[in-house]
């Protein structure tokens, strides 16, 4: 149990376009979802926390108008990178809590974004 | 402020036990010790967590000292697939997971 999926697994886009990444909890209802990003050879950095039906809480330094998060249901959260630029190229990873171990965060496999 | 301290890297021979230490001297009474690992280019994988007592599951064992200021993750028979970065995290149940730099474990044939 406690499986989290992401789609797509990798995406390449042109500078200035927007990209949407989906995060789904497959076998549990996720009360809270988290979005992280990871640059090469660095650790994961939390971007934002979202609860179903409410606005996301962004970490300091993360632009909320650039990284749009929607948590429309208890099994789906989306991250949209708007007007992407090469510096947004990164590994984006979501996680969710609410499984059998209700406080344990389970992570998705990640999405590799490359902006040309 | 870093809540945990881990060695930067460790090597372990295949088939032997891998013992990964973690210091968390400022841990509070309500904070759990969690372990995750990240295999290259994948999302972190939950391994195990505990509060006070030692814990064991199909993946690993977690040994927490009596004063809770340190812990050790034990992979009983390391395989090449266990090569990964291992993260020790302390948090209360409702808190978000914050990652440090972890320990890069290299399992050697």
XYZ file of C-alpha atoms in Angstrom:
225
model
C 0.000 0.000 0.000
C 0.842 3.732 0.078
C 1.789 4.142 -3.559
C 2.269 7.568 -5.083
C 2.575 8.056 -8.821
C 3.666 10.991 -10.953
C 3.060 11.839 -14.567
C 4.930 12.436 -16.731
C 8.193 10.833 -15.635
C 10.150 13.215 -17.835
C 9.274 16.215 -19.952
C 11.183 18.496 -22.261
C 9.715 21.850 -23.139
C 10.655 25.110 -24.766
C 11.435 28.198 -22.744
C 8.321 30.256 -22.054
C 5.858 27.378 -22.104
C 3.954 25.959 -19.145
C 4.235 22.407 -17.900
C 1.822 20.494 -15.683
C 2.936 17.624 -13.464
C 0.412 15.309 -11.827
C 0.786 13.534 -8.506
C -1.625 10.802 -7.504
C -2.054 8.674 -4.410
C -3.125 5.330 -5.827
C -4.335 3.383 -2.828
C -5.052 5.929 -0.130
C -6.606 9.307 0.350
C -3.930 11.933 0.733
C -4.891 14.586 3.238
C -1.722 16.507 2.550
C 0.589 16.571 -0.448
C 4.033 18.086 -0.740
C 6.109 19.230 -3.685
C 9.898 19.117 -3.691
C 12.552 19.842 -6.268
C 16.068 18.546 -6.487
C 18.930 20.015 -8.468
C 21.846 17.785 -9.507
C 23.992 16.575 -6.615
C 21.825 18.405 -4.098
C 19.274 17.292 -1.556
C 15.526 17.650 -1.925
C 14.143 21.098 -1.194
C 10.528 21.520 -0.135
C 8.609 23.912 -2.361
C 5.099 23.827 -0.983
C 2.541 21.983 1.085
C -1.054 21.570 0.002
C -4.191 20.299 1.654
C -7.177 19.160 -0.352
C -9.512 22.021 -1.133
C -7.327 24.797 0.242
C -4.537 27.022 -1.017
C -1.016 25.734 -0.936
C 1.537 27.030 1.540
C 4.785 27.928 -0.181
C 8.259 27.850 1.316
C 10.241 31.039 1.514
C 11.752 31.965 -1.826
C 9.349 29.885 -3.934
C 7.254 32.001 -6.305
C 3.617 31.019 -5.932
C 2.637 32.655 -9.221
C 5.252 30.655 -11.073
C 4.620 27.295 -9.444
C 0.865 26.827 -9.365
C -0.388 24.038 -7.159
C -3.873 22.605 -7.270
C -5.038 19.924 -4.851
C -8.521 19.353 -6.175
C -9.182 15.932 -4.695
C -7.871 13.603 -2.018
C -5.950 11.625 -4.608
C -4.649 14.251 -7.022
C -2.401 17.280 -6.827
C -0.930 19.131 -9.790
C 2.079 21.397 -10.087
C 2.167 23.761 -13.047
C 5.439 25.452 -13.874
C 4.393 28.592 -15.721
C 6.579 30.314 -18.282
C 9.341 27.812 -17.698
C 12.965 28.836 -18.156
C 16.155 26.780 -18.289
C 16.860 27.484 -14.623
C 13.610 25.665 -13.772
C 15.092 22.455 -15.125
C 15.114 20.099 -12.180
C 13.800 16.871 -10.691
C 10.337 17.508 -9.211
C 9.075 15.066 -6.609
C 5.741 14.927 -4.821
C 4.832 13.156 -1.630
C 1.649 12.485 0.283
C 0.503 11.570 3.751
C -2.673 9.781 4.747
C -1.860 6.126 4.169
C -1.981 3.350 6.753
C 0.850 5.090 8.614
C -1.090 8.338 8.491
C 1.849 10.605 9.332
C 4.394 8.934 7.091
C 5.175 10.735 3.846
C 5.290 8.517 0.787
C 7.074 9.832 -2.267
C 6.406 9.619 -5.963
C 9.043 8.526 -8.491
C 9.758 12.077 -9.612
C 9.473 14.057 -12.850
C 12.556 15.197 -14.727
C 11.889 18.601 -16.307
C 14.239 19.946 -18.940
C 13.597 23.422 -20.304
C 15.399 24.229 -23.529
C 19.481 24.331 11.813
C 20.305 20.720 11.018
C 18.463 18.358 13.346
C 20.517 15.319 12.381
C 24.149 14.555 11.649
C 25.160 11.705 9.379
C 28.463 10.638 7.833
C 28.806 11.842 4.273
C 29.585 8.432 2.839
C 30.110 4.793 3.758
C 31.123 1.596 2.010
C 29.789 -1.852 2.761
C 30.682 -5.245 1.323
C 27.879 -7.076 -0.422
C 26.240 -9.610 1.895
C 27.450 -7.912 5.036
C 25.369 -5.819 7.395
C 25.333 -2.085 6.709
C 25.136 0.021 9.854
C 24.275 3.645 9.202
C 24.574 5.981 12.198
C 22.657 9.171 12.870
C 23.055 11.711 15.646
C 20.030 13.705 16.742
C 21.069 15.098 20.114
C 18.379 17.805 20.182
C 15.460 15.494 19.483
C 12.323 16.335 21.436
C 9.983 13.938 23.158
C 7.351 13.995 20.422
C 9.714 13.618 17.481
C 10.045 10.369 15.603
C 13.149 9.142 13.826
C 12.459 8.390 10.156
C 14.715 6.816 7.577
C 14.348 7.209 3.823
C 16.643 6.324 0.984
C 16.990 7.685 -2.519
C 18.361 5.525 -5.271
C 19.825 7.544 -8.121
C 17.208 9.442 -10.162
C 14.283 8.045 -8.171
C 11.979 9.457 -5.513
C 12.818 8.787 -1.854
C 11.674 5.463 -0.453
C 10.354 5.137 3.080
C 12.301 2.557 5.077
C 11.322 2.628 8.733
C 10.556 4.902 11.653
C 10.444 4.751 15.429
C 9.904 6.791 18.564
C 11.639 5.033 21.445
C 11.692 1.311 20.838
C 13.770 -0.542 18.330
C 11.870 -1.393 15.191
C 12.245 -4.028 12.503
C 10.500 -4.570 9.194
C 11.206 -6.462 6.006
C 13.700 -3.873 4.856
C 15.722 -2.929 7.908
C 16.104 -2.574 11.656
C 16.193 0.688 13.563
C 18.087 0.852 16.828
C 17.437 3.956 18.953
C 19.601 4.640 21.991
C 17.917 4.891 25.357
C 18.507 8.641 25.557
C 17.201 8.933 21.949
C 20.125 11.111 20.966
C 21.303 8.755 18.267
C 20.136 5.856 16.166
C 21.435 3.267 13.737
C 19.777 1.899 10.646
C 20.800 -1.679 9.942
C 20.472 -3.342 6.570
C 21.170 -6.956 7.580
C 22.500 -8.292 4.268
C 23.386 -5.461 1.935
C 23.005 -5.998 -1.806
C 24.155 -3.888 -4.717
C 20.605 -2.575 -5.014
C 20.957 -1.002 -1.583
C 23.444 1.516 -2.974
C 21.707 4.842 -2.338
C 21.678 8.019 -0.277
C 20.164 7.337 3.131
C 18.423 10.141 4.999
C 17.799 10.215 8.749
C 15.034 12.656 9.648
C 13.461 13.635 12.944
C 9.985 15.079 12.930
C 6.734 15.181 14.770
C 3.957 13.358 13.001
C 2.340 16.366 11.425
C 5.534 18.060 10.282
C 6.820 18.089 6.733
C 9.878 16.022 5.896
C 12.999 18.161 5.596
C 16.022 16.527 4.022
C 19.638 17.003 5.003
C 22.557 15.749 2.957
C 22.279 12.104 4.049
C 24.808 9.283 3.851
C 25.854 7.947 0.485
C 26.107 4.176 0.939
C 28.122 2.302 -1.649
C 27.729 -1.478 -1.571
C 30.816 -3.099 -2.995
C 30.771 -6.500 -4.760
